[in-house]
Coordinates of C-alpha atoms in Angstrom, one line a residue:
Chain A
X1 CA -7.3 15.2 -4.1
X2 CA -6.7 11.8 -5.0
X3 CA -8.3 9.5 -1.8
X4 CA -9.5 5.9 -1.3
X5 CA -12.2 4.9 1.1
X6 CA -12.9 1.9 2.9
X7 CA -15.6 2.9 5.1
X8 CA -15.8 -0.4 7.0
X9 CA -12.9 -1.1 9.4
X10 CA -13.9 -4.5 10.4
X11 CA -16.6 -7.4 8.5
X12 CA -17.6 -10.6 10.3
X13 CA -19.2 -13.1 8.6
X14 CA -20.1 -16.5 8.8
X15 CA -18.8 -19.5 6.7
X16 CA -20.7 -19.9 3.5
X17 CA -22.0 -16.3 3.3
X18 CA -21.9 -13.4 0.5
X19 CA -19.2 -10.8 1.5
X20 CA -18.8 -7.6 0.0
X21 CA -16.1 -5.3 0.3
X22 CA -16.8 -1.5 0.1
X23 CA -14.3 1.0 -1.4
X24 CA -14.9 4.2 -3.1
X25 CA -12.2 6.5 -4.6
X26 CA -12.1 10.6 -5.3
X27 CA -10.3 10.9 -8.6
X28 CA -10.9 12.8 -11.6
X29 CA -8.6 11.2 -13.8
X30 CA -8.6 7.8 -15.3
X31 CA -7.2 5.7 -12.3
X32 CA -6.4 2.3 -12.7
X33 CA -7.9 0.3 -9.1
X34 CA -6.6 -2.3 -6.8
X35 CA -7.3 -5.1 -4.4
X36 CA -4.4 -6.0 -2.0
X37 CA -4.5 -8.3 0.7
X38 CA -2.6 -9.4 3.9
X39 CA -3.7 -12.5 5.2
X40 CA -2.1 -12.9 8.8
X41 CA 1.9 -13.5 9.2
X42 CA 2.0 -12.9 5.6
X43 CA 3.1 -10.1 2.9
X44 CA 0.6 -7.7 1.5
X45 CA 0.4 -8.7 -1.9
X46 CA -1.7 -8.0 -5.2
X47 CA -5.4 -9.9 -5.3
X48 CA -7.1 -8.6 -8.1
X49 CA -6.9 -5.2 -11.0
X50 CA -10.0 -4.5 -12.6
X51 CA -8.5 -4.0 -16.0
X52 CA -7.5 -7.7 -16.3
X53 CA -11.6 -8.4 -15.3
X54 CA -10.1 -12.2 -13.5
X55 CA -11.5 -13.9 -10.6
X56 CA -9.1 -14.8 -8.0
X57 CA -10.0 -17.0 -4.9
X58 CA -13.7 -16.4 -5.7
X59 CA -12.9 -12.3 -5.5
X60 CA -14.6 -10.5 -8.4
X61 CA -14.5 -6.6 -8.5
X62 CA -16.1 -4.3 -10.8
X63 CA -15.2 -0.4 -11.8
X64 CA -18.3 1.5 -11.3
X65 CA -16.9 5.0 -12.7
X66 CA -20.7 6.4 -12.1
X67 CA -20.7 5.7 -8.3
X68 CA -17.1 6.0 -8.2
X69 CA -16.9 2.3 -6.6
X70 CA -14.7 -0.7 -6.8
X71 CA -16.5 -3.0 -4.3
X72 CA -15.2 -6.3 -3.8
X73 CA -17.2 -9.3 -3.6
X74 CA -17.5 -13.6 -3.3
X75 CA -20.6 -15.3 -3.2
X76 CA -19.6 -17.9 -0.6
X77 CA -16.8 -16.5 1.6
X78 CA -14.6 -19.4 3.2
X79 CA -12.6 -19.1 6.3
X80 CA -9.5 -18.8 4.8
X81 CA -10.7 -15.2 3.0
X82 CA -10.1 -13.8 6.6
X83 CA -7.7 -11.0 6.6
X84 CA -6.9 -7.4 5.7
X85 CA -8.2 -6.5 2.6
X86 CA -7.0 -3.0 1.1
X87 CA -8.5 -1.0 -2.0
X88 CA -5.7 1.1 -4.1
X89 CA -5.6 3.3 -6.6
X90 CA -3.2 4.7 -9.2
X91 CA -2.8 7.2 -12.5
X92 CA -0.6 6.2 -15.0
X93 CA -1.9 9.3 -16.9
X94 CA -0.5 12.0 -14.5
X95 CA 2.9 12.6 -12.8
X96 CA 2.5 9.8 -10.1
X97 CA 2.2 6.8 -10.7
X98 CA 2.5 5.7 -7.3
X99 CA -0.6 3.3 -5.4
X100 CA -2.8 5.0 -3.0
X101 CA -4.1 2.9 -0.8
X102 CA -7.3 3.0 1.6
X103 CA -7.5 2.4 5.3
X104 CA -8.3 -1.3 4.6
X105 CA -10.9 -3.5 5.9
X106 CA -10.3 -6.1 8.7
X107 CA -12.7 -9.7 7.1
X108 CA -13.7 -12.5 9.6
X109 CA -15.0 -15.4 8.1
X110 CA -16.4 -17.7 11.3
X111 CA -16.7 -20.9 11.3
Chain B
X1 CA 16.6 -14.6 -2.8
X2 CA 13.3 -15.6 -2.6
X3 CA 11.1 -12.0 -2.0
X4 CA 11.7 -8.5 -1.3
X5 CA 13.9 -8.5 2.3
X6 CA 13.9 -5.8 4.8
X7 CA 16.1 -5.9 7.7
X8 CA 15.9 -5.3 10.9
X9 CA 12.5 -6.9 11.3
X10 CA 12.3 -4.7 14.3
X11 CA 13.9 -1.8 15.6
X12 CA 13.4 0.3 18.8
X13 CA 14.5 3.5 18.6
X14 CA 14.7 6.6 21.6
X15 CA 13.4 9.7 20.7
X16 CA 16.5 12.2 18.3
X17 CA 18.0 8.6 17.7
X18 CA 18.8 8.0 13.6
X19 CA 18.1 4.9 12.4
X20 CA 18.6 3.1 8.9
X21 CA 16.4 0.9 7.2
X22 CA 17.6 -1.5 4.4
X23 CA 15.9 -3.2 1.2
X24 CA 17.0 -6.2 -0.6
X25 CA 14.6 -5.8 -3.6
X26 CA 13.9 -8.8 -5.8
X27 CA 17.5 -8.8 -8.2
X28 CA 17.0 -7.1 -11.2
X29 CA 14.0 -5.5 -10.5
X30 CA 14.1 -1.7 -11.9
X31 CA 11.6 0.1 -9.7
X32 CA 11.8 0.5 -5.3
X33 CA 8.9 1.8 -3.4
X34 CA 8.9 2.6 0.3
X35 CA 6.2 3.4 2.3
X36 CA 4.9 3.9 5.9
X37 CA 1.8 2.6 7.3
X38 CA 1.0 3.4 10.6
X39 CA -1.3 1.4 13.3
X40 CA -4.3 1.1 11.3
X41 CA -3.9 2.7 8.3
X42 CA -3.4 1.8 5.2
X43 CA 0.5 2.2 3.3
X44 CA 1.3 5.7 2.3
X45 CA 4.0 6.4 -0.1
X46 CA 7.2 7.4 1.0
X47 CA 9.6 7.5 -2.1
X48 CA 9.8 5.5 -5.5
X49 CA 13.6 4.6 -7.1
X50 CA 13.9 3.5 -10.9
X51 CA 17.3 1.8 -10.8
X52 CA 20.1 4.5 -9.1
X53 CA 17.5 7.5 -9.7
X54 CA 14.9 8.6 -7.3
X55 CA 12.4 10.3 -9.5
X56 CA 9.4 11.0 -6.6
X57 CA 10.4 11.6 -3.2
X58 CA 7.0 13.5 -2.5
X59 CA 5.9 11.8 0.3
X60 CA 8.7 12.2 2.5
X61 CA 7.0 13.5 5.7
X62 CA 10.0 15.7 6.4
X63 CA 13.9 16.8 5.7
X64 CA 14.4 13.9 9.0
X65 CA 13.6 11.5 6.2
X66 CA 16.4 10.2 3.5
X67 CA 16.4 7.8 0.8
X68 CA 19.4 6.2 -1.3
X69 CA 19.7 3.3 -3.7
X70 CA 23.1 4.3 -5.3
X71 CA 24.0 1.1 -7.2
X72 CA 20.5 0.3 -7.9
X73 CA 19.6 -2.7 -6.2
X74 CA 19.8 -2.4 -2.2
X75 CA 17.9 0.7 -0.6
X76 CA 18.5 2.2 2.6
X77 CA 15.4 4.7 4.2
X78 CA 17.4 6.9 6.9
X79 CA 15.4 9.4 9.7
X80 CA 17.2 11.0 11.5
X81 CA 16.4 12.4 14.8
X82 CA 13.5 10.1 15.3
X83 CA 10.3 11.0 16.6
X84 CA 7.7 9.4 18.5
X85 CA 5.4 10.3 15.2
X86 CA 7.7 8.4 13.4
X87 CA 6.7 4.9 14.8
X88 CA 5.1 3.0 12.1
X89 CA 5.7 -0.3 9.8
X90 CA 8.2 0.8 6.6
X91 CA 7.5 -0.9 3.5
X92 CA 9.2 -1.1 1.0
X93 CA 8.2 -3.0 -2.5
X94 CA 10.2 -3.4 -5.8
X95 CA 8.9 -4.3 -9.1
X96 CA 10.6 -5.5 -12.3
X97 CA 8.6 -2.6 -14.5
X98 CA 9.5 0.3 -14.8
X99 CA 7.0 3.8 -14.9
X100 CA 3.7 2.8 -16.2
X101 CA 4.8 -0.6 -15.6
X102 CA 5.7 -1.7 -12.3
X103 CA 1.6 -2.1 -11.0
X104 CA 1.2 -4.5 -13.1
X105 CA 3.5 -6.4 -10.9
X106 CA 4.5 -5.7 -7.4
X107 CA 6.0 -7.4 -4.8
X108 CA 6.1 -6.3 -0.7
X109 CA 8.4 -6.8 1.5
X110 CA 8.1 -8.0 4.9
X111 CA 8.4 -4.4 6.4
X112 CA 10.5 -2.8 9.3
X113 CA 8.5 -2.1 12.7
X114 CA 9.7 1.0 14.0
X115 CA 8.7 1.9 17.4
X116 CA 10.1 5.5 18.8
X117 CA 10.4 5.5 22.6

């Protein structure tokens, strides 16, 4: 079955340091993966896709299809980064092409 | 307008109650998603429109649970005879791709709280 995991529910960190993201996905197709986020008051909306290989805020991701990972990452996170942060993945190759989303991860940049 | 609208914002319902929720998708956009995310979890899908046609409505938790876009713009999600399980945010999304097409670019709305007393 098609599943995302994001096995941290909450990550604190302070100002200035690396922050990485976990999410793993069980697929055994070709999916195409995600990175949504919702920063507080605010809409989820799209961060990154890893087939368009950008940087956005900092953010870089990379498809791992060996370890089945799409972990996401910044080298110097800044306060602002805090929010939810949710992993998502689809199939354009199947009948669904529908986003399935993990249980997302809660990021605390202190100051 | 300026994004995906959902109205109400927030709706309090009592258990075997039916409520409707509504979506004012970006105009023009082809595709409508809705799905429901309960307290700390992430969105699951609900049903996915392209234009009038709804062409997935696999993740409709139950027969309680309707969906309509019959002039394809403006959605309506309907349960009827609420249940306290039932309490979650509804989203609902639209893009202007169609299938294959609408990841690429996909816009949320604000969602619907729906609590179930």
């Amino acid at each position: 079955a098609q599943r995302v995991t994001q096995p941290e529910k909450l990550l604190s960190v302070f100002k200035g340091a690396p922050v990485e993201l976990k999410c793993n996905y069980s697929y055994s197709g070709s999916p195409e993966l995600f990175w949504y986020v919702q920063y507080s008051r605010q809409r989820l909306q799209l961060l990154l896709r890893h087939i368009s290989r950008e940087s956005i805020k900092g953010f870089t991701a990379d498809l791992n299809k060996g370890e089945t990972s799409f972990h996401l990452k910044k080298p110097f996170a800044q306060e602002e980064d805090s929010a939810m942060y949710y992993c998502a993945l689809t199939d354009y190759g199947g009948s669904q092409g529908n986003l399935i989303f993990g249980k997302g991860t809660k990021l605390s940049v202190k100051p | 307008g300026a994004g995906v609208s959902q109205s109400p914002r927030y709706k309090v319902a009592k258990r075997g109650q039916d409520v409707a929720l509504r979506c004012d998708p970006i105009s023009g956009h082809v595709s409508l998603f809705w799905y429901q995310q309960a307290l700390g979890q992430g969105p699951e899908f609900l049903t996915y429109f392209q234009n009038e046609a709804q062409l997935d409505k696999s993740g409709l938790p139950s027969d309680r649970f309707f969906a309509e876009r019959p002039e394809g713009s403006v959605s309506t999600l309907k349960i009827q005879r609420t249940q306290q399980e039932d309490s979650a945010v509804y989203l609902c999304a639209s893009s202007p791709g169609g299938f294959r097409e609408f990841n690429e670019k996909l816009f949320f709305g604000s969602g619907t709280q729906l609590s179930v007393l």
